[in-house]
Amino acid sequence: MSSDERHHGRSAVTPRPAAVVTGGAGDIGREVVRLLAGHGLHVVVADIDRDRAQATAEEVGGTSVPLDVGDPDAWRAVVDHLTGRGLRLDAAVFNAGVALGEAEILDLDLTSYRRAWSVNVDGAVFGLRALVPLLQSAGGHAVVTASLAGLTAVPFDPVYAMTKHAIIGLVRGYAPTLAARGVGLHAVCPGLVDTAMLGAAREELDRLEFPLVRVADVAAALVACALGDDPGEVVVVQPGRAPLPYRFPGVPGGRTGTPMPELPSRLPIGTHRNG
């Protein structure tokens, strides 16, 4: 189904197309919400900050849901919000994320560690579990805000990098399964973005004159994936250049004398058969 058919071909009896944006009250999230609303979608702003989510939704005529993305049970409210209003889910943008800013594992605060995993990884996994059935009905797309930290080493925040590497593995591994169901799955990987998340690091980055990615460029890349036709890709966003798909290098193969067979999409490693 083409993006034109999904977003412009509805009739009077077709449910209104909608999008869900987690972290929708943050810097990147708000811009994503505005862009999606500009494409005619009803945007559901999901954020742990109830008041800011509601204010963002009201700006674009959307609605909001308070949501802790790391709570699997909380996603039921998002599904009920969509189905109860007769909305068709065309796009899901999993944008909620947190950083730790800690380089030393020995000094890691365990509460912050678990929160980072919960928001950055569980938020995408639980979101997909909840929303894939709705996306499948619409032939929609999901996109996760990842990071260049998911593609390279980040010594100043290795746990954040770990969570973003996990997202890249999730997207690359699950995208073929979803593509077979007509659902796209993508990740957008920006460099350091000019947002409040930079916190105390901004002063040092300013001193270094380090080029930052504009919020508008990240949001545009997320929306392009969410409303596009590609079944799945990882997109890099860097300062001063257009977003581009990342091409992963292959890994060395075995020397067995015969070609390595292609593995099936389902392989029950780690499970045990009865009997």
PDB file of N, CA and C in Angstrom, residues 9 16 139 155 164 211 223 245 261:
ATOM      1  N   GLY A   9      -6.117   8.558   0.646  1.00  0.00           N
ATOM      2  CA  GLY A   9      -7.167   7.881  -0.099  1.00  0.00           C
ATOM      3  C   GLY A   9      -8.331   7.434   0.744  1.00  0.00           C
ATOM      4  N   ARG A  16     -10.023   7.692  10.543  1.00  0.00           N
ATOM      5  CA  ARG A  16      -9.007   8.726  10.352  1.00  0.00           C
ATOM      6  C   ARG A  16      -7.625   8.169  10.666  1.00  0.00           C
ATOM      7  N   GLY A 139      -1.212  -1.357   7.417  1.00  0.00           N
ATOM      8  CA  GLY A 139      -0.034  -1.352   6.563  1.00  0.00           C
ATOM      9  C   GLY A 139       0.886  -0.207   6.923  1.00  0.00           C
ATOM     10  N   PRO A 155      32.773   6.286  24.472  1.00  0.00           N
ATOM     11  CA  PRO A 155      33.424   6.131  25.777  1.00  0.00           C
ATOM     12  C   PRO A 155      32.835   6.998  26.881  1.00  0.00           C
ATOM     13  N   LYS A 164      21.451   1.727  22.673  1.00  0.00           N
ATOM     14  CA  LYS A 164      21.196   2.072  21.272  1.00  0.00           C
ATOM     15  C   LYS A 164      21.689   0.982  20.324  1.00  0.00           C
ATOM     16  N   PRO A 211      29.869  20.582  15.964  1.00  0.00           N
ATOM     17  CA  PRO A 211      28.625  20.754  15.203  1.00  0.00           C
ATOM     18  C   PRO A 211      27.528  19.823  15.695  1.00  0.00           C
ATOM     19  N   VAL A 223       9.913  11.267  10.369  1.00  0.00           N
ATOM     20  CA  VAL A 223       8.624  11.318   9.672  1.00  0.00           C
ATOM     21  C   VAL A 223       8.734  10.702   8.279  1.00  0.00           C
ATOM     22  N   PRO A 245      20.740   6.260   4.242  1.00  0.00           N
ATOM     23  CA  PRO A 245      20.700   4.904   4.796  1.00  0.00           C
ATOM     24  C   PRO A 245      22.108   4.423   5.140  1.00  0.00           C
ATOM     25  N   PRO A 261      24.508 -21.928   4.449  1.00  0.00           N
ATOM     26  CA  PRO A 261      23.065 -21.879   4.160  1.00  0.00           C
ATOM     27  C   PRO A 261      22.425 -20.691   4.864  1.00  0.00           C
TER      28      PRO A 261
END
